[in-house]
């Protein structure tokens, strides 16, 4: 037996190495040709699977025998992968979770290649994702055996990985019983970027390499129209806060978290209603004349270079957002603001089209709110099969406030706790656009997974959010 510790994407000798390329090489290997292959991964992403699937098909066409072991919590979104493997005549085994609340899960990561003479076992720190196979920094332990001389030793480690107890936790999936697979209780990334709960098409139909590590510069000032047309434009030095303001006492945490609603980002010109609902906080707001603002509809040359780059980047990166997730704030249970989920307005304005802001909102007579009514489909993973529909969810902002509010009677009944993750998925169906709203409790097994996608801190808070 020989043991090698390999590092991706560079080996210790400086040579390039990826697990994905090694898998492809072994699958296509002729001398020796491996007659038996077992691949086992708990987490699989479509784009990484597609990278090796052609090699799997070639291996099967050359007379190979391949077993694929998958994790059950993802079964709703990997039906396509299972179908591809079955059509290629592979054997597919699905982890039968012994506990419906996902206390147990399948986390093996690796592959076994064998024939009568040679065998290779690969155990990796990564998943079957683009990062795990090709791009990320991972360690891979490779065991190679001369089976003709070390058969007992090889069989011993193989049986340790797949003992009778482990194999008993798997169910073989065939073309006859694949239709019996029920949707996963909490959709994974590929699932909610391809199909929603009603099998309708979402706004974004494919996400290959999701990147939600979005940097937001807190110092960017967004230009808004001034009330005076005759005042001259101020220079950038005049717009900077005075030293006195910098030394003033800090505001309370809650006030800081919802500050800086100084703009409503939209490709159309600002209207009167937009101006009514701008932030009451006026520090660092540019006093450009209206004529200058209108000119910006046709040119961006007047925007200072540093600000121009940041604004364009945000718009380009986020204009097609279809998923937004947030660690829940403390929700007031009594009084005028009871049940409201508050989101900082600056965060809403990073993805205005996601919320339909401000085009789909209006100010009703006798109110100080700019609002819209929309539909939510709500899923609490504590009761995943109980899908709640709320057709009367109000999204709104009150005049002078620095927060954007969501008020759903059905969502309030779930009694969310601080830091529970709320995941909003904007979906298009035949009867219009609505939001799927999923609640992942802090004590849920899935929570650490989805918390990884909340990579951006809210200002003045320890809570985080993610945009995809």
Coordinates of C-alpha atoms in Angstrom, one line a residue:
X1 CA 0.0 0.0 0.0
X2 CA 1.1 3.5 -0.7
X3 CA -0.4 6.7 0.9
X4 CA -0.1 10.1 -0.7
X5 CA -1.3 13.4 0.8
X6 CA -2.3 15.6 -2.1
X7 CA -3.1 19.3 -2.0
X8 CA -5.4 21.1 -4.4
X9 CA -4.9 23.2 -6.5
X10 CA -1.1 22.9 -6.1
X11 CA 1.0 20.0 -4.8
X12 CA 3.9 20.5 -2.5
X13 CA 6.3 20.3 -5.5
X14 CA 4.4 23.2 -7.2
X15 CA 2.6 21.1 -9.8
X16 CA -1.0 21.8 -10.6
X17 CA -3.4 19.2 -9.2
X18 CA -7.2 18.9 -8.9
X19 CA -9.4 16.1 -7.6
X20 CA -11.7 16.5 -10.6
X21 CA -9.0 15.9 -13.1
X22 CA -7.8 12.8 -11.2
X23 CA -11.4 11.4 -11.2
X24 CA -11.6 12.0 -14.9
X25 CA -8.2 10.4 -15.5
X26 CA -9.1 7.3 -13.5
X27 CA -12.5 6.9 -15.1
X28 CA -10.9 7.0 -18.6
X29 CA -7.9 4.8 -17.6
X30 CA -7.3 1.9 -19.9
X31 CA -4.2 0.4 -18.2
X32 CA -5.3 -0.6 -15.7
X33 CA -9.0 -0.3 -16.5
X34 CA -10.9 -0.2 -13.2
X35 CA -13.9 -2.6 -13.4
X36 CA -15.5 -1.3 -10.3
X37 CA -16.0 2.3 -9.2
X38 CA -17.8 3.6 -6.1
X39 CA -18.3 7.4 -5.8
X40 CA -19.8 8.8 -2.6
X41 CA -20.6 12.5 -1.8
X42 CA -23.1 14.0 0.6
X43 CA -23.2 17.4 -1.2
X44 CA -23.4 17.6 -5.0
X45 CA -23.8 20.6 -7.3
X46 CA -25.1 20.3 -10.9
X47 CA -22.2 22.3 -12.5
X48 CA -19.5 20.1 -10.9
X49 CA -21.4 16.9 -11.7
X50 CA -21.6 18.0 -15.4
X51 CA -17.9 18.3 -15.5
X52 CA -17.4 14.6 -14.8
X53 CA -20.6 13.1 -16.2
X54 CA -19.2 12.7 -19.8
X55 CA -16.3 10.7 -18.3
X56 CA -18.8 8.6 -16.3
X57 CA -20.7 7.8 -19.5
X58 CA -17.5 6.9 -21.3
X59 CA -16.5 4.6 -18.4
X60 CA -19.9 2.9 -18.5
X61 CA -19.8 2.5 -22.3
X62 CA -16.4 0.8 -21.9
X63 CA -18.0 -1.9 -19.8
X64 CA -17.4 -0.4 -16.3
X65 CA -19.6 -0.8 -13.3
X66 CA -20.3 2.3 -11.2
X67 CA -22.1 2.8 -7.9
X68 CA -23.1 6.3 -6.8
X69 CA -24.0 7.0 -3.2
X70 CA -26.0 10.2 -2.5
X71 CA -27.4 12.0 0.5
X72 CA -31.1 12.0 1.1
X73 CA -31.6 15.6 2.3
X74 CA -30.9 16.8 -1.2
X75 CA -33.1 14.2 -3.1
X76 CA -35.7 16.8 -4.2
X77 CA -33.2 18.7 -6.2
X78 CA -31.0 15.9 -7.6
X79 CA -33.7 13.9 -9.4
X80 CA -32.1 15.2 -12.6
X81 CA -28.7 13.8 -11.5
X82 CA -30.2 10.5 -10.5
X83 CA -32.0 10.2 -13.9
X84 CA -28.8 10.9 -15.8
X85 CA -26.9 8.2 -13.8
X86 CA -29.7 5.7 -14.2
X87 CA -29.8 6.4 -18.0
X88 CA -26.1 5.7 -18.1
X89 CA -26.8 2.3 -16.3
X90 CA -25.1 3.3 -13.1
X91 CA -26.3 2.0 -9.7
X92 CA -27.7 4.8 -7.5
X93 CA -28.1 4.5 -3.8
X94 CA -29.8 7.1 -1.6
X95 CA -29.1 7.6 2.0
X96 CA -32.2 6.7 4.1
X97 CA -32.2 9.2 6.9
X98 CA -33.3 7.3 10.0
X99 CA -34.6 10.6 11.5
X100 CA -36.9 12.9 9.7
X101 CA -35.6 15.9 11.5
X102 CA -32.2 15.4 9.8
X103 CA -30.3 14.6 13.0
X104 CA -28.2 12.1 10.9
X105 CA -26.8 12.8 7.5
X106 CA -24.4 11.3 5.0
X107 CA -21.1 13.1 4.8
X108 CA -18.7 10.7 3.0
X109 CA -16.5 12.4 0.4
X110 CA -14.5 10.3 -2.0
X111 CA -14.2 7.4 -4.5
X112 CA -13.0 3.9 -4.8
X113 CA -11.5 2.5 -8.1
X114 CA -10.7 -1.2 -8.3
X115 CA -10.0 -4.2 -10.4
X116 CA -8.4 -7.6 -9.9
X117 CA -4.9 -6.2 -9.8
X118 CA -5.0 -2.5 -8.7
X119 CA -7.1 -0.3 -6.5
X120 CA -7.1 3.4 -5.6
X121 CA -9.1 5.0 -2.8
X122 CA -9.5 8.8 -2.7
X123 CA -10.8 10.6 0.5
X124 CA -11.2 14.3 0.3
X125 CA -12.0 17.3 2.4
X126 CA -14.2 18.9 -0.3
X127 CA -17.6 18.1 -1.8
X128 CA -18.7 17.3 -5.3
X129 CA -18.8 21.0 -6.2
X130 CA -16.7 23.3 -8.4
X131 CA -14.7 24.3 -5.3
X132 CA -14.3 20.7 -4.0
X133 CA -13.2 19.3 -7.4
X134 CA -11.4 22.1 -9.2
X135 CA -11.1 25.5 -7.6
X136 CA -10.9 25.3 -3.8
X137 CA -8.0 24.6 -1.5
X138 CA -8.6 21.0 -0.3
X139 CA -6.6 18.0 0.9
X140 CA -6.9 14.6 -0.7
X141 CA -5.6 11.3 0.8
X142 CA -4.9 8.7 -1.9
X143 CA -4.4 5.0 -1.0
X144 CA -3.1 2.8 -3.8
X145 CA -3.0 -1.0 -3.5
X146 CA -1.5 -3.9 -5.4
X147 CA -4.6 -6.0 -5.0
X148 CA -2.8 -9.2 -6.2
X149 CA -0.6 -8.9 -3.1
X150 CA -2.6 -6.7 -0.7
X151 CA -6.1 -8.0 -1.2
X152 CA -6.9 -8.5 2.5
X153 CA -5.6 -5.0 3.4
X154 CA -7.6 -3.4 0.6
X155 CA -10.8 -5.3 1.5
X156 CA -10.3 -4.3 5.2
X157 CA -10.3 -0.6 4.5
X158 CA -13.1 -0.9 1.9
X159 CA -15.3 -2.8 4.4
X160 CA -14.5 -0.2 7.0
X161 CA -15.9 2.5 4.7
X162 CA -18.9 0.5 3.6
X163 CA -19.7 -1.9 6.3
X164 CA -23.0 -3.8 6.4
X165 CA -24.4 -1.3 8.9
X166 CA -23.6 1.6 6.6
X167 CA -24.9 -0.1 3.5
X168 CA -28.1 -0.8 5.4
X169 CA -28.8 2.9 5.5
X170 CA -29.0 3.2 1.8
X171 CA -31.9 2.5 -0.6
X172 CA -31.2 1.6 -4.2
X173 CA -33.0 3.9 -6.6
X174 CA -34.3 2.6 -9.9
X175 CA -36.3 4.0 -12.8
X176 CA -39.3 2.3 -11.3
X177 CA -39.2 3.9 -7.9
X178 CA -37.6 7.3 -8.6
X179 CA -41.1 8.8 -9.0
X180 CA -41.7 7.9 -5.3
X181 CA -39.1 10.4 -4.2
X182 CA -40.7 13.3 -2.3
X183 CA -39.4 16.8 -2.5
X184 CA -36.8 17.7 0.0
X185 CA -38.1 19.4 3.1
X186 CA -35.8 22.4 2.5
X187 CA -34.8 23.1 -1.1
X188 CA -31.1 23.4 -1.8
X189 CA -29.4 26.0 -4.0
X190 CA -29.9 24.1 -7.3
X191 CA -33.5 23.4 -6.5
X192 CA -34.6 26.9 -5.8
X193 CA -32.7 28.3 -8.8
X194 CA -34.5 25.8 -11.1
X195 CA -38.0 25.1 -9.7
X196 CA -40.2 26.3 -6.9
X197 CA -42.7 24.4 -4.9
X198 CA -45.3 24.6 -7.6
X199 CA -42.9 23.5 -10.3
X200 CA -43.1 27.0 -11.9
X201 CA -40.1 28.7 -13.4
X202 CA -38.2 31.2 -11.2
X203 CA -36.7 34.4 -12.5
X204 CA -33.2 32.9 -12.6
X205 CA -33.2 29.4 -14.0
X206 CA -29.6 28.5 -13.4
X207 CA -26.9 29.4 -10.9
X208 CA -23.5 28.0 -11.7
X209 CA -21.0 29.5 -9.3
X210 CA -22.9 31.3 -6.7
X211 CA -21.0 34.1 -5.1
X212 CA -22.6 36.2 -2.4
X213 CA -19.5 37.7 -0.9
X214 CA -20.7 41.2 -1.8
X215 CA -18.6 44.1 -0.5
X216 CA -20.6 47.2 0.3
X217 CA -18.7 50.4 0.8
X218 CA -20.3 52.2 3.7
X219 CA -18.8 55.5 2.6
X220 CA -20.5 55.8 -0.8
X221 CA -22.8 58.8 -1.1
X222 CA -25.7 58.5 -3.5
X223 CA -26.9 61.7 -5.1
X224 CA -30.5 62.8 -4.6
X225 CA -32.3 65.8 -6.1
X226 CA -32.2 69.1 -4.1
X227 CA -35.2 71.2 -3.4
X228 CA -33.5 74.3 -4.7
X229 CA -32.6 74.9 -8.4
X230 CA -30.6 78.0 -7.7
X231 CA -28.0 76.8 -5.2
X232 CA -24.6 76.1 -6.7
X233 CA -23.2 72.6 -6.6
X234 CA -21.0 71.9 -3.7
X235 CA -17.6 70.5 -4.1
X236 CA -16.6 67.1 -2.8
X237 CA -14.7 68.7 0.1
X238 CA -17.9 70.5 1.2
X239 CA -19.8 67.3 1.3
X240 CA -17.5 65.6 3.8
X241 CA -18.8 65.5 7.3
X242 CA -17.1 67.9 9.7
X243 CA -14.7 66.7 12.3
X244 CA -17.2 67.8 14.9
X245 CA -19.8 65.3 13.6
X246 CA -17.3 62.5 13.6
X247 CA -16.5 63.1 17.3
X248 CA -20.2 63.1 18.3
X249 CA -21.6 60.4 20.5
X250 CA -22.5 57.2 18.7
X251 CA -26.2 56.5 18.1
X252 CA -27.9 53.5 19.7
X253 CA -27.4 50.2 17.9
X254 CA -31.0 50.0 16.6
X255 CA -30.6 53.5 15.1
X256 CA -27.3 52.7 13.5
X257 CA -28.6 49.6 11.9
X258 CA -31.4 51.4 10.0
X259 CA -29.5 54.5 9.0
X260 CA -28.6 55.9 5.6
X261 CA -31.7 55.6 3.5
X262 CA -30.5 58.4 1.3
X263 CA -31.5 57.1 -2.1
X264 CA -34.0 55.0 -4.0
X265 CA -32.0 53.2 -6.7
X266 CA -34.0 52.9 -9.9
X267 CA -33.3 53.4 -13.6
X268 CA -36.2 55.9 -13.9
X269 CA -36.1 59.5 -12.8
X270 CA -36.9 60.2 -9.2
X271 CA -40.6 61.0 -8.6
X272 CA -42.3 63.1 -5.9
X273 CA -43.2 60.1 -3.8
X274 CA -39.6 58.9 -3.8
X275 CA -38.6 62.3 -2.4
X276 CA -41.2 62.1 0.3
X277 CA -39.7 58.8 1.5
X278 CA -36.1 59.7 1.5
X279 CA -34.2 59.5 4.7
X280 CA -34.7 62.1 7.4
X281 CA -30.9 61.7 8.0
X282 CA -29.2 64.4 5.8
X283 CA -25.6 64.0 6.7
X284 CA -23.4 63.6 3.6
X285 CA -26.2 64.2 1.1
X286 CA -25.1 66.1 -2.0
X287 CA -27.0 69.3 -2.8
X288 CA -26.8 69.1 -6.6
X289 CA -29.3 71.2 -8.5
X290 CA -32.2 69.4 -10.2
X291 CA -30.8 70.2 -13.6
X292 CA -27.7 68.3 -12.7
X293 CA -29.7 65.2 -11.5
X294 CA -31.7 65.1 -14.7
X295 CA -28.6 65.2 -16.8
X296 CA -27.4 62.0 -15.0
X297 CA -30.2 60.1 -16.8
X298 CA -28.2 60.6 -20.0
X299 CA -24.7 60.7 -18.7
X300 CA -22.6 59.4 -15.8
X301 CA -19.7 61.8 -16.3
X302 CA -20.8 64.1 -13.5
X303 CA -20.5 61.3 -10.9
X304 CA -17.1 61.4 -9.1
X305 CA -15.0 58.5 -10.4
X306 CA -14.7 56.6 -7.1
X307 CA -18.5 56.7 -6.6
X308 CA -19.2 55.9 -10.2
X309 CA -17.4 52.6 -10.1
X310 CA -19.1 51.4 -6.9
X311 CA -22.6 52.3 -8.1
X312 CA -22.2 50.6 -11.5
X313 CA -20.7 47.5 -10.0
X314 CA -23.6 47.1 -7.5
X315 CA -26.2 47.5 -10.2
X316 CA -24.5 45.0 -12.5
X317 CA -23.9 42.4 -9.9
X318 CA -27.3 42.5 -8.2
X319 CA -29.9 43.5 -10.8
X320 CA -31.0 39.9 -11.4
X321 CA -31.1 38.8 -7.7
X322 CA -33.7 36.1 -7.0
X323 CA -32.7 35.0 -3.5
X324 CA -32.2 37.2 -0.4
X325 CA -31.6 35.8 3.1
X326 CA -31.4 37.5 6.4
X327 CA -30.8 36.7 10.0
X328 CA -34.0 37.9 11.6
X329 CA -34.0 41.0 13.9
X330 CA -35.9 41.1 17.2
X331 CA -39.5 41.3 16.2
X332 CA -41.8 43.5 18.4
X333 CA -44.9 41.5 19.6
X334 CA -46.9 44.4 20.9
X335 CA -47.8 48.0 19.8
X336 CA -47.9 49.7 16.5
X337 CA -45.0 47.8 15.0
X338 CA -46.0 44.4 16.2
X339 CA -45.0 41.6 13.8
X340 CA -43.0 43.8 11.5
X341 CA -39.7 42.4 10.0
X342 CA -37.6 45.4 9.5
X343 CA -34.8 45.5 6.8
X344 CA -32.5 48.5 6.6
X345 CA -33.5 50.6 3.6
X346 CA -30.0 50.8 2.2
X347 CA -30.1 47.0 1.9
X348 CA -33.4 47.0 0.1
X349 CA -32.0 49.6 -2.3
X350 CA -29.1 47.3 -3.2
X351 CA -31.7 45.0 -4.9
X352 CA -34.7 47.3 -5.7
X353 CA -36.0 45.1 -8.5
X354 CA -36.1 42.1 -6.2
X355 CA -38.7 43.9 -4.1
X356 CA -40.3 45.8 -7.0
X357 CA -39.2 49.1 -5.4
X358 CA -40.4 51.7 -6.1
X359 CA -42.5 51.0 -9.2
X360 CA -44.9 48.6 -7.6
X361 CA -45.5 50.8 -4.6
X362 CA -48.0 53.6 -4.0
X363 CA -49.0 56.0 -1.2
X364 CA -52.6 55.5 -0.3
X365 CA -54.7 58.5 0.6
X366 CA -54.6 59.3 4.3
X367 CA -51.4 57.3 5.0
X368 CA -47.7 58.0 5.4
X369 CA -46.7 54.7 4.0
X370 CA -45.5 53.7 0.5
X371 CA -46.6 50.1 0.2
X372 CA -47.7 47.2 -1.9
X373 CA -49.5 43.9 -1.2
X374 CA -48.0 40.6 -2.4
X375 CA -48.2 36.9 -1.9
X376 CA -46.0 34.7 0.3
X377 CA -45.7 30.9 0.4
X378 CA -44.2 30.2 3.8
X379 CA -42.3 27.1 4.9
X380 CA -41.1 26.5 8.4
X381 CA -38.6 23.6 8.4
X382 CA -40.0 22.5 11.7
X383 CA -43.1 21.5 9.8
X384 CA -41.8 21.3 6.2
X385 CA -44.9 19.7 4.7
X386 CA -47.2 22.5 6.0
X387 CA -46.9 25.1 3.2
X388 CA -48.8 28.3 4.3
X389 CA -50.0 30.8 1.8
X390 CA -50.5 34.5 2.8
X391 CA -52.1 36.5 0.0
X392 CA -52.1 39.8 2.0
X393 CA -48.4 40.4 2.9
X394 CA -47.6 44.1 3.1
X395 CA -44.2 45.5 2.1
X396 CA -43.8 49.1 3.0
X397 CA -41.8 52.0 4.3
X398 CA -43.1 54.8 6.4
X399 CA -42.3 58.4 5.6
X400 CA -39.1 59.5 7.5
X401 CA -38.2 56.0 8.6
X402 CA -34.9 54.3 7.7
X403 CA -36.3 50.8 7.6
X404 CA -38.2 48.8 5.0
X405 CA -40.9 46.6 6.7
X406 CA -42.5 43.2 5.9
X407 CA -45.8 42.4 7.7
X408 CA -47.4 39.0 7.3
X409 CA -50.0 37.7 9.7
X410 CA -49.1 34.1 8.9
X411 CA -45.4 34.7 9.3
X412 CA -46.0 36.4 12.7
X413 CA -47.8 33.3 13.9
X414 CA -44.5 31.4 13.5
X415 CA -43.0 33.5 16.3
X416 CA -39.5 34.0 14.8
X417 CA -36.6 34.4 17.1
X418 CA -33.7 36.7 16.7
X419 CA -31.1 35.3 14.2
X420 CA -33.4 32.7 12.7
X421 CA -32.7 32.8 9.0
X422 CA -35.4 34.0 6.7
X423 CA -34.8 33.1 3.0
X424 CA -36.9 34.9 0.4
X425 CA -37.1 33.5 -3.1
X426 CA -38.7 35.6 -5.8
X427 CA -40.7 33.3 -8.1
X428 CA -42.6 33.8 -11.3
X429 CA -45.6 31.5 -11.9
X430 CA -48.6 31.5 -14.3
X431 CA -50.7 33.5 -11.9
X432 CA -48.0 36.2 -11.3
X433 CA -45.0 36.8 -9.1
X434 CA -44.8 35.9 -5.5
X435 CA -42.2 35.2 -2.8
X436 CA -41.4 31.8 -1.2
X437 CA -40.4 32.5 2.4
X438 CA -38.5 29.9 4.3
X439 CA -37.7 30.0 8.0
X440 CA -34.6 28.1 9.2
X441 CA -34.5 28.1 13.0
X442 CA -31.2 28.6 14.8
X443 CA -31.5 25.0 16.3
X444 CA -32.2 23.4 12.9
X445 CA -29.6 21.0 11.5
X446 CA -29.6 23.0 8.2
X447 CA -28.8 26.3 10.0
X448 CA -25.0 26.0 9.9
X449 CA -25.2 25.3 6.1
X450 CA -27.3 28.4 5.3
X451 CA -25.5 30.6 7.8
X452 CA -22.4 30.2 5.5
X453 CA -24.3 32.0 2.8
X454 CA -25.0 35.0 5.0
X455 CA -21.6 36.5 4.6
X456 CA -22.3 40.2 4.9
X457 CA -22.7 42.0 8.2
X458 CA -25.5 44.5 8.7
X459 CA -24.2 47.9 9.7
X460 CA -23.9 48.3 13.4
X461 CA -25.1 44.7 14.0
X462 CA -23.7 41.2 14.4
X463 CA -26.5 39.9 12.2
X464 CA -25.7 38.9 8.6
X465 CA -27.4 38.6 5.2
X466 CA -26.7 37.1 1.8
X467 CA -27.8 37.9 -1.8
X468 CA -27.8 35.5 -4.7

